[in-house]
Amino acid sequence: MDAGIAAVCGALAGSVATIGAAFAAGWWQREGARIAVRAEYRRERRQPRHDAYKELISAASEIMELSKYSNPGQSEFDEPFEAAIVRLKETWLEIALLGPQNVVDLGSEVQRAALEMKRKARYMVLVGNRVAETPEEEGRNVVAFSERMGEYGTARDRLSASIPPFRKAALVALDEDGG
């Protein structure tokens, strides 16, 4: 082989190696960018979701705590109970926008249970405040109040049972990496 052909072959080999190195570097750069984008996606999605999920669980837990130590119709119960219900409803709206759908569905169940508990509490107060004209009517009021108290307890149990599935789905959603 003469020197001219050897020089051309050497130049060709050098250019093929340079092109290969450029492709490899480009691939590694794209892969690094993909990893960075995925990490940024997780950060941007995780924090608002985390805050909203935490607030919903906090409001539902507060409602549960209030119901343990107070009864509907007592003035020390009504204001904090109503404030927690409002917090829960507002937070659910955030969750409805943040998703994902399974967390939204489970959050809806928490909200429905809390609102049902609120309705049952209001019914219980209404029945408890009825003035009886006769002893028979008083007896009916007592029975109606007991029934409403049972319905309120059932609604409270439903709220209590709806929190753990929501919490579990929220944890899974927060671990999502966007890949």
Coordinates of C-alpha atoms in Angstrom, one line a residue:
M1 CA 0.0 0.0 0.0
D2 CA 1.5 3.3 -0.9
A3 CA 1.6 6.3 1.4
G4 CA -1.3 8.2 -0.3
I5 CA -3.8 5.3 0.2
A6 CA -2.6 4.8 3.7
A7 CA -3.2 8.5 4.4
V8 CA -6.7 8.4 2.9
C9 CA -7.5 5.2 4.9
G10 CA -6.2 6.8 8.1
A11 CA -8.2 10.0 7.5
L12 CA -11.3 7.9 6.7
A13 CA -10.9 5.9 9.9
G14 CA -10.3 9.1 11.9
S15 CA -13.5 10.7 10.5
V16 CA -15.6 7.5 11.2
A17 CA -14.3 7.5 14.8
T18 CA -15.1 11.2 15.2
I19 CA -18.6 10.7 13.8
G20 CA -19.2 7.7 16.1
A21 CA -17.9 9.7 19.1
A22 CA -20.3 12.6 18.1
F23 CA -23.3 10.3 17.9
A24 CA -22.4 8.7 21.3
A25 CA -22.0 12.1 22.9
G26 CA -25.3 13.3 21.4
W27 CA -27.1 10.2 22.7
W28 CA -25.6 10.7 26.2
Q29 CA -26.6 14.3 26.1
R30 CA -30.2 13.5 25.1
E31 CA -30.3 10.8 27.9
G32 CA -29.0 13.3 30.4
A33 CA -31.6 15.9 29.3
R34 CA -34.4 13.3 29.5
I35 CA -33.3 12.5 33.1
A36 CA -33.3 16.2 34.0
V37 CA -36.7 16.7 32.4
R38 CA -38.2 13.8 34.3
A39 CA -36.7 15.1 37.6
E40 CA -38.1 18.5 36.9
Y41 CA -41.5 17.1 36.0
R42 CA -41.6 15.1 39.3
R43 CA -40.7 18.2 41.3
E44 CA -43.2 20.4 39.6
R45 CA -46.1 17.9 39.9
R46 CA -45.2 16.5 43.3
Q47 CA -45.2 19.6 45.5
P48 CA -48.7 21.0 44.7
R49 CA -50.2 17.5 44.9
H50 CA -48.4 16.9 48.2
D51 CA -49.8 20.1 49.6
A52 CA -53.4 19.4 48.4
Y53 CA -53.4 15.7 49.5
K54 CA -52.0 16.7 52.9
E55 CA -54.7 19.4 53.3
L56 CA -57.5 17.0 52.5
I57 CA -56.3 14.4 54.9
S58 CA -55.8 17.1 57.6
A59 CA -59.3 18.5 57.1
A60 CA -60.9 15.1 57.1
S61 CA -58.9 14.1 60.2
E62 CA -60.0 17.3 62.0
I63 CA -63.6 16.6 61.2
M64 CA -63.1 13.1 62.7
E65 CA -61.5 14.5 65.8
L66 CA -64.2 17.1 66.3
S67 CA -66.9 14.5 66.1
K68 CA -65.2 12.4 68.8
Y69 CA -65.3 15.1 71.5
S70 CA -68.2 17.3 70.6
N71 CA -71.8 16.8 69.4
P72 CA -73.6 18.6 66.6
G73 CA -75.6 21.5 67.9
Q74 CA -73.0 22.5 70.5
S75 CA -71.7 25.9 69.8
E76 CA -68.0 24.8 70.3
F77 CA -68.6 22.2 67.6
D78 CA -70.3 24.1 64.9
E79 CA -67.8 26.7 63.9
P80 CA -64.7 24.5 63.7
F81 CA -66.7 21.7 62.1
E82 CA -68.0 24.1 59.4
A83 CA -64.5 25.6 58.8
A84 CA -63.0 22.1 58.4
I85 CA -65.8 21.2 55.9
V86 CA -65.1 24.4 53.9
R87 CA -61.3 23.5 53.9
L88 CA -62.1 20.0 52.7
K89 CA -64.3 21.2 49.9
E90 CA -61.8 23.8 48.7
T91 CA -59.0 21.3 48.8
W92 CA -61.0 18.8 46.9
L93 CA -61.3 21.3 44.1
E94 CA -57.5 21.6 43.9
I95 CA -57.2 17.8 43.8
A96 CA -59.8 17.6 41.1
L97 CA -57.5 19.7 38.9
L98 CA -54.2 18.1 40.0
G99 CA -55.2 14.5 39.6
P100 CA -54.6 11.7 38.8
Q101 CA -58.1 10.4 38.3
N102 CA -58.0 7.6 40.9
V103 CA -57.0 10.1 43.6
V104 CA -59.7 12.5 42.5
D105 CA -62.3 9.6 42.7
L106 CA -61.1 8.6 46.2
G107 CA -61.0 12.3 47.3
S108 CA -64.6 12.6 46.0
E109 CA -65.5 9.8 48.3
V110 CA -63.9 11.5 51.3
Q111 CA -65.8 14.7 50.4
R112 CA -69.1 13.0 50.0
A113 CA -68.7 11.2 53.3
A114 CA -67.9 14.5 55.1
L115 CA -70.8 16.3 53.5
E116 CA -73.1 13.4 54.4
M117 CA -71.9 13.7 58.0
K118 CA -72.6 17.4 57.9
R119 CA -76.2 16.8 56.6
K120 CA -76.8 14.1 59.3
A121 CA -75.5 16.5 62.0
R122 CA -77.9 19.2 60.8
Y123 CA -80.9 16.7 60.8
M124 CA -79.9 15.6 64.3
V125 CA -79.9 19.2 65.5
L126 CA -83.2 19.9 63.9
V127 CA -84.8 16.9 65.5
G128 CA -83.2 17.6 68.8
N129 CA -84.6 21.2 68.8
R130 CA -88.2 20.2 68.1
V131 CA -90.5 21.2 70.9
A132 CA -93.0 18.5 71.8
E133 CA -96.6 19.4 72.7
T134 CA -97.5 16.0 74.1
P135 CA -95.6 13.1 75.8
E136 CA -96.3 11.0 72.7
E137 CA -94.7 13.6 70.5
E138 CA -91.8 13.8 72.9
G139 CA -91.4 10.0 72.5
R140 CA -91.4 10.3 68.7
N141 CA -88.8 13.1 69.0
V142 CA -86.6 10.9 71.1
V143 CA -86.9 8.0 68.7
A144 CA -86.2 10.3 65.7
F145 CA -83.2 11.8 67.4
S146 CA -81.8 8.3 68.2
E147 CA -82.3 7.3 64.5
R148 CA -80.5 10.5 63.4
M149 CA -77.7 9.9 65.9
G150 CA -77.3 6.4 64.4
E151 CA -77.2 7.8 60.8
Y152 CA -74.6 10.4 61.9
G153 CA -72.5 7.6 63.4
T154 CA -72.8 5.7 60.1
A155 CA -71.7 8.7 58.1
R156 CA -68.8 9.2 60.5
D157 CA -67.7 5.6 60.0
R158 CA -68.0 6.1 56.2
L159 CA -65.7 9.2 56.4
S160 CA -63.3 7.3 58.6
A161 CA -63.2 4.4 56.2
S162 CA -62.6 6.7 53.2
I163 CA -59.4 8.3 54.4
P164 CA -57.0 5.3 54.3
P165 CA -57.7 4.4 50.6
F166 CA -57.2 8.1 49.7
R167 CA -54.0 8.3 51.6
K168 CA -52.7 5.1 49.9
A169 CA -53.6 6.4 46.4
A170 CA -52.0 9.8 47.2
L171 CA -48.7 8.1 48.1
V172 CA -48.7 6.2 44.8
A173 CA -49.4 9.3 42.9
L174 CA -46.6 11.2 44.6
D175 CA -44.2 8.4 43.7
E176 CA -45.1 8.8 40.0
D177 CA -42.0 9.8 38.0
G178 CA -43.7 11.0 34.7
G179 CA -41.8 8.5 32.7

